[in-house]
Every structure is written in structure tokens, then in C-alpha cells.
PDB file of C-alpha atoms in Angstrom:
ATOM      1  CA  GLN A  23    -233.056  65.578 198.201  1.00 67.00           C
ATOM      2  CA  SER A  24    -235.905  64.717 200.565  1.00 80.00           C
ATOM      3  CA  ALA A  25    -239.585  64.731 199.642  1.00 90.00           C
ATOM      4  CA  LEU A  26    -241.888  67.910 200.984  1.00 96.00           C
ATOM      5  CA  THR A  27    -243.803  66.923 203.746  1.00 97.00           C
ATOM      6  CA  GLN A  28    -247.596  67.346 203.348  1.00 98.00           C
ATOM      7  CA  PRO A  29    -250.583  65.603 205.694  1.00 97.00           C
ATOM      8  CA  ALA A  30    -251.376  61.914 204.358  1.00 96.00           C
ATOM      9  CA  SER A  31    -255.176  63.050 204.151  1.00 97.00           C
ATOM     10  CA  VAL A  32    -257.590  66.167 204.903  1.00 98.00           C
ATOM     11  CA  SER A  33    -261.220  65.773 205.003  1.00 96.00           C
ATOM     12  CA  GLY A  34    -264.148  68.345 205.113  1.00 96.00           C
ATOM     13  CA  SER A  35    -267.785  68.474 204.323  1.00 97.00           C
ATOM     14  CA  PRO A  36    -269.322  70.094 201.402  1.00 97.00           C
ATOM     15  CA  GLY A  37    -269.270  73.705 201.206  1.00 97.00           C
ATOM     16  CA  GLN A  38    -266.491  73.750 203.897  1.00 97.00           C
ATOM     17  CA  SER A  39    -263.057  75.345 203.193  1.00 97.00           C
ATOM     18  CA  ILE A  40    -259.609  72.813 203.583  1.00 98.00           C
ATOM     19  CA  THR A  41    -256.027  73.695 204.025  1.00 98.00           C
ATOM     20  CA  ILE A  42    -253.142  71.422 202.874  1.00 98.00           C
ATOM     21  CA  SER A  43    -250.071  72.335 204.244  1.00 98.00           C
ATOM     22  CA  CYS A  44    -246.488  71.419 202.157  1.00 98.00           C
ATOM     23  CA  THR A  45    -243.578  71.974 204.292  1.00 98.00           C
ATOM     24  CA  GLY A  46    -239.773  72.114 202.734  1.00 97.00           C
ATOM     25  CA  THR A  47    -236.614  73.508 203.616  1.00 96.00           C
ATOM     26  CA  ARG A  48    -234.660  77.229 203.350  1.00 96.00           C
ATOM     27  CA  SER A  49    -233.152  75.133 200.269  1.00 95.00           C
ATOM     28  CA  ASP A  50    -236.749  74.758 198.442  1.00 96.00           C
ATOM     29  CA  VAL A  51    -239.785  76.376 199.630  1.00 96.00           C
ATOM     30  CA  GLY A  52    -238.334  78.796 201.913  1.00 95.00           C
ATOM     31  CA  THR A  53    -236.187  80.516 199.307  1.00 96.00           C
ATOM     32  CA  TYR A  54    -238.167  80.001 195.998  1.00 96.00           C
ATOM     33  CA  ASN A  55    -241.399  81.367 194.917  1.00 96.00           C
ATOM     34  CA  TYR A  56    -241.731  78.716 192.342  1.00 97.00           C
ATOM     35  CA  VAL A  57    -244.282  76.429 194.529  1.00 98.00           C
ATOM     36  CA  SER A  58    -246.853  74.377 192.668  1.00 98.00           C
ATOM     37  CA  TRP A  59    -250.013  72.163 193.060  1.00 98.00           C
ATOM     38  CA  TYR A  60    -251.236  69.474 191.112  1.00 98.00           C
ATOM     39  CA  GLN A  61    -254.740  67.643 191.380  1.00 98.00           C
ATOM     40  CA  GLN A  62    -254.755  63.839 190.596  1.00 98.00           C
ATOM     41  CA  HIS A  63    -257.853  61.654 190.189  1.00 98.00           C
ATOM     42  CA  PRO A  64    -257.525  57.983 190.133  1.00 96.00           C
ATOM     43  CA  GLY A  65    -255.895  56.569 186.929  1.00 96.00           C
ATOM     44  CA  LYS A  66    -255.173  60.242 185.450  1.00 97.00           C
ATOM     45  CA  ALA A  67    -252.286  62.363 185.246  1.00 98.00           C
ATOM     46  CA  PRO A  68    -251.906  65.245 187.734  1.00 98.00           C
ATOM     47  CA  LYS A  69    -253.376  68.707 186.882  1.00 98.00           C
ATOM     48  CA  LEU A  70    -251.304  71.887 187.646  1.00 98.00           C
ATOM     49  CA  ILE A  71    -254.205  74.000 190.000  1.00 98.00           C
ATOM     50  CA  ILE A  72    -251.449  76.657 191.186  1.00 98.00           C
ATOM     51  CA  TYR A  73    -248.046  77.649 190.435  1.00 97.00           C
ATOM     52  CA  ASP A  74    -245.706  80.532 191.700  1.00 97.00           C
ATOM     53  CA  VAL A  75    -247.389  80.210 194.878  1.00 97.00           C
ATOM     54  CA  ASN A  76    -250.730  81.689 194.258  1.00 97.00           C
ATOM     55  CA  LYS A  77    -251.066  81.727 190.558  1.00 97.00           C
ATOM     56  CA  ARG A  78    -254.127  79.903 188.832  1.00 98.00           C
ATOM     57  CA  PRO A  79    -253.892  78.634 185.155  1.00 96.00           C
ATOM     58  CA  SER A  80    -256.796  79.387 182.980  1.00 95.00           C
ATOM     59  CA  GLY A  81    -260.077  77.415 183.563  1.00 96.00           C
ATOM     60  CA  VAL A  82    -258.903  76.526 187.259  1.00 97.00           C
ATOM     61  CA  SER A  83    -261.684  77.539 189.785  1.00 97.00           C
ATOM     62  CA  ILE A  84    -260.916  80.350 191.775  1.00 97.00           C
ATOM     63  CA  ARG A  85    -261.882  77.744 194.969  1.00 98.00           C
ATOM     64  CA  PHE A  86    -258.301  77.126 194.750  1.00 98.00           C
ATOM     65  CA  SER A  87    -255.980  79.181 196.226  1.00 98.00           C
ATOM     66  CA  GLY A  88    -252.002  79.245 197.413  1.00 98.00           C
ATOM     67  CA  SER A  89    -249.799  80.850 199.820  1.00 97.00           C
ATOM     68  CA  LYS A  90    -246.702  80.339 201.302  1.00 98.00           C
ATOM     69  CA  SER A  91    -244.988  81.627 204.629  1.00 97.00           C
ATOM     70  CA  GLY A  92    -241.427  80.632 205.291  1.00 97.00           C
ATOM     71  CA  ASN A  93    -240.599  76.868 204.604  1.00 97.00           C
ATOM     72  CA  THR A  94    -244.572  76.023 204.570  1.00 98.00           C
ATOM     73  CA  ALA A  95    -246.462  76.356 201.397  1.00 98.00           C
ATOM     74  CA  SER A  96    -250.242  75.780 201.835  1.00 98.00           C
ATOM     75  CA  LEU A  97    -252.902  75.063 199.587  1.00 98.00           C
ATOM     76  CA  THR A  98    -256.798  76.164 200.375  1.00 98.00           C
ATOM     77  CA  ILE A  99    -259.993  74.656 198.847  1.00 98.00           C
ATOM     78  CA  SER A 100    -262.539  76.727 199.234  1.00 98.00           C
ATOM     79  CA  GLY A 101    -266.547  75.775 199.007  1.00 97.00           C
ATOM     80  CA  LEU A 102    -265.328  71.942 198.908  1.00 98.00           C
ATOM     81  CA  GLN A 103    -267.426  70.022 196.176  1.00 97.00           C
ATOM     82  CA  ALA A 104    -267.582  66.690 195.525  1.00 97.00           C
ATOM     83  CA  GLU A 105    -265.632  66.846 192.530  1.00 97.00           C
ATOM     84  CA  ASP A 106    -262.668  68.093 194.703  1.00 98.00           C
ATOM     85  CA  GLU A 107    -261.967  64.546 195.938  1.00 98.00           C
ATOM     86  CA  ALA A 108    -258.382  63.401 194.457  1.00 98.00           C
ATOM     87  CA  ASP A 109    -255.244  63.460 195.790  1.00 98.00           C
ATOM     88  CA  TYR A 110    -253.153  66.798 196.052  1.00 98.00           C
ATOM     89  CA  TYR A 111    -249.303  66.875 195.870  1.00 98.00           C
ATOM     90  CA  CYS A 112    -247.093  70.104 195.815  1.00 98.00           C
ATOM     91  CA  SER A 113    -243.610  70.934 194.288  1.00 98.00           C
ATOM     92  CA  SER A 114    -240.897  73.257 194.254  1.00 97.00           C
ATOM     93  CA  TYR A 115    -237.657  74.420 192.434  1.00 96.00           C
ATOM     94  CA  THR A 116    -234.547  73.312 194.794  1.00 96.00           C
ATOM     95  CA  ALA A 117    -231.029  74.642 195.250  1.00 94.00           C
ATOM     96  CA  SER A 118    -229.622  71.976 193.221  1.00 92.00           C
ATOM     97  CA  SER A 119    -231.816  73.291 189.985  1.00 92.00           C
ATOM     98  CA  THR A 120    -234.125  70.205 190.693  1.00 94.00           C
ATOM     99  CA  VAL A 121    -237.549  69.832 191.464  1.00 96.00           C
ATOM    100  CA  VAL A 122    -239.183  68.062 194.485  1.00 97.00           C
ATOM    101  CA  PHE A 123    -242.752  67.002 195.559  1.00 98.00           C
ATOM    102  CA  GLY A 124    -244.291  66.597 198.403  1.00 97.00           C
ATOM    103  CA  GLY A 125    -245.843  62.952 199.546  1.00 97.00           C
ATOM    104  CA  GLY A 126    -249.195  63.928 198.253  1.00 97.00           C
ATOM    105  CA  ALA A 127    -252.382  64.332 200.540  1.00 98.00           C
ATOM    106  CA  LYS A 128    -255.666  62.557 199.932  1.00 98.00           C
ATOM    107  CA  VAL A 129    -258.687  64.757 200.126  1.00 98.00           C
ATOM    108  CA  THR A 130    -261.991  63.211 201.256  1.00 97.00           C
ATOM    109  CA  VAL A 131    -265.178  65.129 201.166  1.00 96.00           C
ATOM    110  CA  LEU A 132    -267.584  63.721 203.666  1.00 93.00           C
TER     111      LEU A 132
ATOM    112  CA  GLN B  15    -253.804  71.358 171.224  1.00 94.00           C
ATOM    113  CA  VAL B  16    -250.483  70.617 172.983  1.00 96.00           C
ATOM    114  CA  THR B  17    -250.180  66.670 173.874  1.00 97.00           C
ATOM    115  CA  LEU B  18    -247.728  64.608 175.066  1.00 98.00           C
ATOM    116  CA  LYS B  19    -247.849  61.028 174.674  1.00 98.00           C
ATOM    117  CA  GLU B  20    -245.328  58.518 176.461  1.00 98.00           C
ATOM    118  CA  SER B  21    -244.310  54.872 174.542  1.00 98.00           C
ATOM    119  CA  GLY B  22    -242.064  52.430 175.479  1.00 96.00           C
ATOM    120  CA  PRO B  23    -242.172  48.537 177.315  1.00 97.00           C
ATOM    121  CA  VAL B  24    -244.884  47.612 179.815  1.00 97.00           C
ATOM    122  CA  LEU B  25    -242.169  44.644 181.078  1.00 98.00           C
ATOM    123  CA  VAL B  26    -238.440  45.046 181.622  1.00 98.00           C
ATOM    124  CA  LYS B  27    -236.467  42.739 183.571  1.00 98.00           C
ATOM    125  CA  PRO B  28    -234.143  43.509 186.432  1.00 97.00           C
ATOM    126  CA  THR B  29    -230.780  44.682 185.052  1.00 97.00           C
ATOM    127  CA  GLU B  30    -232.111  45.638 182.081  1.00 97.00           C
ATOM    128  CA  THR B  31    -231.985  49.493 180.623  1.00 98.00           C
ATOM    129  CA  LEU B  32    -235.421  51.151 180.110  1.00 98.00           C
ATOM    130  CA  THR B  33    -235.777  53.650 177.217  1.00 98.00           C
ATOM    131  CA  LEU B  34    -238.803  55.704 177.032  1.00 98.00           C
ATOM    132  CA  THR B  35    -240.432  58.013 174.477  1.00 98.00           C
ATOM    133  CA  CYS B  36    -242.342  61.088 174.550  1.00 98.00           C
ATOM    134  CA  THR B  37    -244.103  62.335 171.822  1.00 98.00           C
ATOM    135  CA  VAL B  38    -244.998  65.983 171.382  1.00 97.00           C
ATOM    136  CA  SER B  39    -247.374  67.837 169.437  1.00 96.00           C
ATOM    137  CA  GLY B  40    -249.000  71.348 169.319  1.00 95.00           C
ATOM    138  CA  PHE B  41    -245.546  73.021 170.238  1.00 93.00           C
ATOM    139  CA  SER B  42    -241.866  72.683 169.049  1.00 93.00           C
ATOM    140  CA  LEU B  43    -239.184  71.227 170.922  1.00 94.00           C
ATOM    141  CA  SER B  44    -236.717  73.993 169.497  1.00 90.00           C
ATOM    142  CA  ASP B  45    -239.033  76.917 170.860  1.00 90.00           C
ATOM    143  CA  ALA B  46    -236.882  78.586 173.170  1.00 85.00           C
ATOM    144  CA  ARG B  47    -239.718  78.431 176.028  1.00 87.00           C
ATOM    145  CA  VAL B  48    -239.901  74.921 175.962  1.00 91.00           C
ATOM    146  CA  ALA B  49    -238.500  72.267 178.154  1.00 94.00           C
ATOM    147  CA  VAL B  50    -239.689  68.644 178.737  1.00 97.00           C
ATOM    148  CA  SER B  51    -239.404  66.528 182.284  1.00 97.00           C
ATOM    149  CA  TRP B  52    -239.419  63.326 183.108  1.00 98.00           C
ATOM    150  CA  ILE B  53    -241.853  61.929 186.320  1.00 98.00           C
ATOM    151  CA  ARG B  54    -242.390  58.955 187.756  1.00 98.00           C
ATOM    152  CA  GLN B  55    -245.084  57.504 190.199  1.00 98.00           C
ATOM    153  CA  PRO B  56    -244.933  54.020 191.965  1.00 98.00           C
ATOM    154  CA  PRO B  57    -248.283  52.524 192.364  1.00 97.00           C
ATOM    155  CA  GLY B  58    -249.842  54.170 195.271  1.00 96.00           C
ATOM    156  CA  LYS B  59    -247.146  56.531 195.994  1.00 97.00           C
ATOM    157  CA  ALA B  60    -245.976  60.054 195.215  1.00 97.00           C
ATOM    158  CA  LEU B  61    -244.500  61.736 192.242  1.00 98.00           C
ATOM    159  CA  GLU B  62    -240.919  61.780 191.913  1.00 98.00           C
ATOM    160  CA  TRP B  63    -239.097  64.113 189.145  1.00 97.00           C
ATOM    161  CA  LEU B  64    -236.444  62.355 187.056  1.00 98.00           C
ATOM    162  CA  ALA B  65    -235.118  64.573 184.662  1.00 97.00           C
ATOM    163  CA  HIS B  66    -235.409  67.749 182.660  1.00 96.00           C
ATOM    164  CA  ILE B  67    -234.402  69.036 179.041  1.00 96.00           C
ATOM    165  CA  PHE B  68    -234.347  72.574 177.961  1.00 94.00           C
ATOM    166  CA  SER B  69    -234.436  73.723 173.977  1.00 91.00           C
ATOM    167  CA  ASN B  70    -230.425  74.458 174.167  1.00 91.00           C
ATOM    168  CA  ASP B  71    -230.297  70.812 174.875  1.00 94.00           C
ATOM    169  CA  ALA B  72    -229.426  71.821 178.749  1.00 94.00           C
ATOM    170  CA  LYS B  73    -229.896  68.678 180.950  1.00 96.00           C
ATOM    171  CA  LEU B  74    -230.768  68.223 184.686  1.00 95.00           C
ATOM    172  CA  TYR B  75    -231.035  64.992 186.752  1.00 96.00           C
ATOM    173  CA  SER B  76    -232.213  63.927 189.811  1.00 95.00           C
ATOM    174  CA  THR B  77    -229.240  63.938 192.477  1.00 94.00           C
ATOM    175  CA  SER B  78    -230.391  60.536 193.426  1.00 94.00           C
ATOM    176  CA  LEU B  79    -230.748  58.692 189.938  1.00 96.00           C
ATOM    177  CA  LYS B  80    -228.557  60.837 188.128  1.00 96.00           C
ATOM    178  CA  SER B  81    -225.908  57.919 187.497  1.00 97.00           C
ATOM    179  CA  ARG B  82    -228.543  55.936 186.122  1.00 98.00           C
ATOM    180  CA  LEU B  83    -230.327  58.373 183.870  1.00 98.00           C
ATOM    181  CA  THR B  84    -229.865  59.713 180.462  1.00 98.00           C
ATOM    182  CA  ILE B  85    -232.316  62.510 178.787  1.00 98.00           C
ATOM    183  CA  SER B  86    -232.247  63.372 175.165  1.00 97.00           C
ATOM    184  CA  LYS B  87    -234.420  64.899 172.396  1.00 96.00           C
ATOM    185  CA  ASP B  88    -234.600  64.665 168.416  1.00 96.00           C
ATOM    186  CA  THR B  89    -236.545  67.874 167.752  1.00 95.00           C
ATOM    187  CA  SER B  90    -237.168  66.433 164.116  1.00 95.00           C
ATOM    188  CA  LYS B  91    -239.157  63.851 165.440  1.00 97.00           C
ATOM    189  CA  SER B  92    -240.785  65.866 168.346  1.00 96.00           C
ATOM    190  CA  GLN B  93    -239.334  63.113 170.694  1.00 98.00           C
ATOM    191  CA  VAL B  94    -237.676  63.420 173.898  1.00 98.00           C
ATOM    192  CA  VAL B  95    -236.138  60.283 175.020  1.00 98.00           C
ATOM    193  CA  LEU B  96    -235.731  58.929 178.551  1.00 98.00           C
ATOM    194  CA  SER B  97    -233.205  55.871 179.343  1.00 98.00           C
ATOM    195  CA  MET B  98    -233.001  54.308 182.578  1.00 98.00           C
ATOM    196  CA  THR B  99    -230.110  51.839 183.180  1.00 98.00           C
ATOM    197  CA  ASN B 100    -229.842  48.825 185.453  1.00 97.00           C
ATOM    198  CA  MET B 101    -233.885  48.432 186.423  1.00 98.00           C
ATOM    199  CA  ASP B 102    -234.987  46.898 189.402  1.00 98.00           C
ATOM    200  CA  PRO B 103    -238.466  46.102 190.792  1.00 98.00           C
ATOM    201  CA  VAL B 104    -238.264  49.127 192.857  1.00 98.00           C
ATOM    202  CA  ASP B 105    -238.593  51.197 189.521  1.00 98.00           C
ATOM    203  CA  THR B 106    -241.989  49.940 188.756  1.00 98.00           C
ATOM    204  CA  ALA B 107    -243.884  52.938 188.182  1.00 98.00           C
ATOM    205  CA  THR B 108    -245.997  55.043 185.660  1.00 98.00           C
ATOM    206  CA  TYR B 109    -243.846  57.097 183.858  1.00 98.00           C
ATOM    207  CA  TYR B 110    -244.929  60.296 182.658  1.00 98.00           C
ATOM    208  CA  CYS B 111    -243.617  63.135 180.528  1.00 98.00           C
ATOM    209  CA  ALA B 112    -244.895  66.793 181.245  1.00 98.00           C
ATOM    210  CA  ARG B 113    -244.232  70.398 179.691  1.00 97.00           C
ATOM    211  CA  MET B 114    -242.416  73.111 181.730  1.00 95.00           C
ATOM    212  CA  LEU B 115    -244.687  76.135 182.405  1.00 91.00           C
ATOM    213  CA  ILE B 116    -242.509  78.675 180.548  1.00 90.00           C
ATOM    214  CA  ASP B 117    -244.327  82.370 179.358  1.00 88.00           C
ATOM    215  CA  GLY B 118    -243.752  84.192 176.561  1.00 85.00           C
ATOM    216  CA  ASN B 119    -240.999  86.052 177.989  1.00 88.00           C
ATOM    217  CA  GLY B 120    -239.045  82.740 178.603  1.00 87.00           C
ATOM    218  CA  TYR B 121    -239.685  83.127 182.289  1.00 90.00           C
ATOM    219  CA  ASN B 122    -239.255  79.753 183.629  1.00 91.00           C
ATOM    220  CA  TYR B 123    -242.506  79.059 186.621  1.00 93.00           C
ATOM    221  CA  TRP B 124    -240.964  75.504 187.187  1.00 95.00           C
ATOM    222  CA  ALA B 125    -244.219  74.009 186.785  1.00 95.00           C
ATOM    223  CA  PHE B 126    -245.393  71.244 184.645  1.00 97.00           C
ATOM    224  CA  ASP B 127    -248.751  72.387 182.572  1.00 96.00           C
ATOM    225  CA  TYR B 128    -249.615  69.582 180.102  1.00 97.00           C
ATOM    226  CA  TRP B 129    -249.046  65.837 180.640  1.00 98.00           C
ATOM    227  CA  GLY B 130    -249.221  63.088 179.205  1.00 98.00           C
ATOM    228  CA  GLN B 131    -251.365  60.209 180.110  1.00 98.00           C
ATOM    229  CA  GLY B 132    -248.319  58.059 181.955  1.00 98.00           C
ATOM    230  CA  THR B 133    -247.053  54.554 180.913  1.00 98.00           C
ATOM    231  CA  LEU B 134    -247.022  52.059 183.101  1.00 98.00           C
ATOM    232  CA  VAL B 135    -243.493  49.956 183.293  1.00 98.00           C
ATOM    233  CA  THR B 136    -243.431  46.929 185.590  1.00 98.00           C
ATOM    234  CA  VAL B 137    -239.839  45.632 186.343  1.00 98.00           C
ATOM    235  CA  SER B 138    -240.129  41.703 187.034  1.00 96.00           C
ATOM    236  CA  SER B 139    -238.008  38.770 185.782  1.00 95.00           C
TER     237      SER B 139
END
């Protein structure tokens, strides 16, 4: 199972919106809505910020939103803040009954 | 309060078998709406899902690592154990255990809502 494809880095200025893409195949993202996104700060465990393509766990800022079209899922961060600087990973359930993660995208707040 | 904590050796030699334990609290491994995974992350690299165990003892494994992995649980001790055979330096990573997000109706979202702090395992002679 190949990893989902994410851009290595995305950057934006405070207050701007950025979007991180996550491209899979018909065997994962394209067929299932079990797409999740995680935020990971250096030295910390990942934190779930989006599940089921566009649902936010309790306590997660409404500035984070998710969507999907075809084989590509996207995470949008609105009103970018300094604290959003972190690594972001997408994941998906697969037709093999496994879970696959993306390669990760580093978000830099300029 | 839901917590997960990994424990095990910090250093293993090539060809040895790694055994990691995840001790959970705040929920029961016998609950039908509970499942726990192991996920690893080599230094500076991406997350990689390894294995998963459900409350009914059903197990799932990474296709590429299936031959080397064994996941099990001891409900009475609230522990999930992962064994990985024939360790190699490329297996050096932080190993996390994480709980699967399953709602009150038993719907599995295949997402991980609670994570342990992770344990760094180095493979070196």
C-alpha cells in the first residue's frame, strides 16, 4: 500500500487561508469517506483534527475544515495563526482493510 | 480520562524481536466499541500504520510487515502488546499506540482520537 501523496511544505502569512492536498487512489480516498487529518507539533504525538472527511472532534478550532473530491482530500486552515505551524498528516482506510497515511506536509507561518 | 502509554526497550539489536506494551486507562479493552492500533514514525519521517486489534480479538496487519508482526491484548491488564521480529536499523522509530474512534453506535471512523506519548526504539548493534 503506497502512502498518500501530500505536498512537502505549505506556507502562508498570519490571517491567510491555506489548503493541503492529499491524493490517493480508488482503493482508498476515492472510495471511502474514512479520511482523517492529524496535526503534529515537534516532539509531540499527532492530534486528530478532522475525521470522516469533514468532521471536527470536540475542541478543535472551526478554522480547520476538510473536503474531498475524487481521489483527493483537502485540509483548509483559515485565519492562519502562529500556533498552526506544525506537520499535518492525512490518512485513509483502504480496500485491504488497512490504514494508510500521507507523507506529511510541513506548514510554515511566515 | 482516556490515556495510553507505551513501554518497552529503547535499544534492540539487529535480528532481535521487539516487544512493546501499550497500557490503557479510562476505557476497557473488552468494550465492543474499542479498538487499538500501533503506528510508528521514523525520525523525521511520516507515520506508518502497523497493526490493529478489536475488542472481539480480530486483528489487522500492515500488508508489508504482516509476516513480522503479532498484536495481542490482555484485557485484565488493560494492555495491548505488539511484537515485531527480525528487527533492522530501518525499524528505528517512535512507536505509538492509539485508540480508534468508534461512536456510541459502534460505527468505526478509522481515525485515531487518542494517542500515547510514543516510545523511541533504536535498532543498533
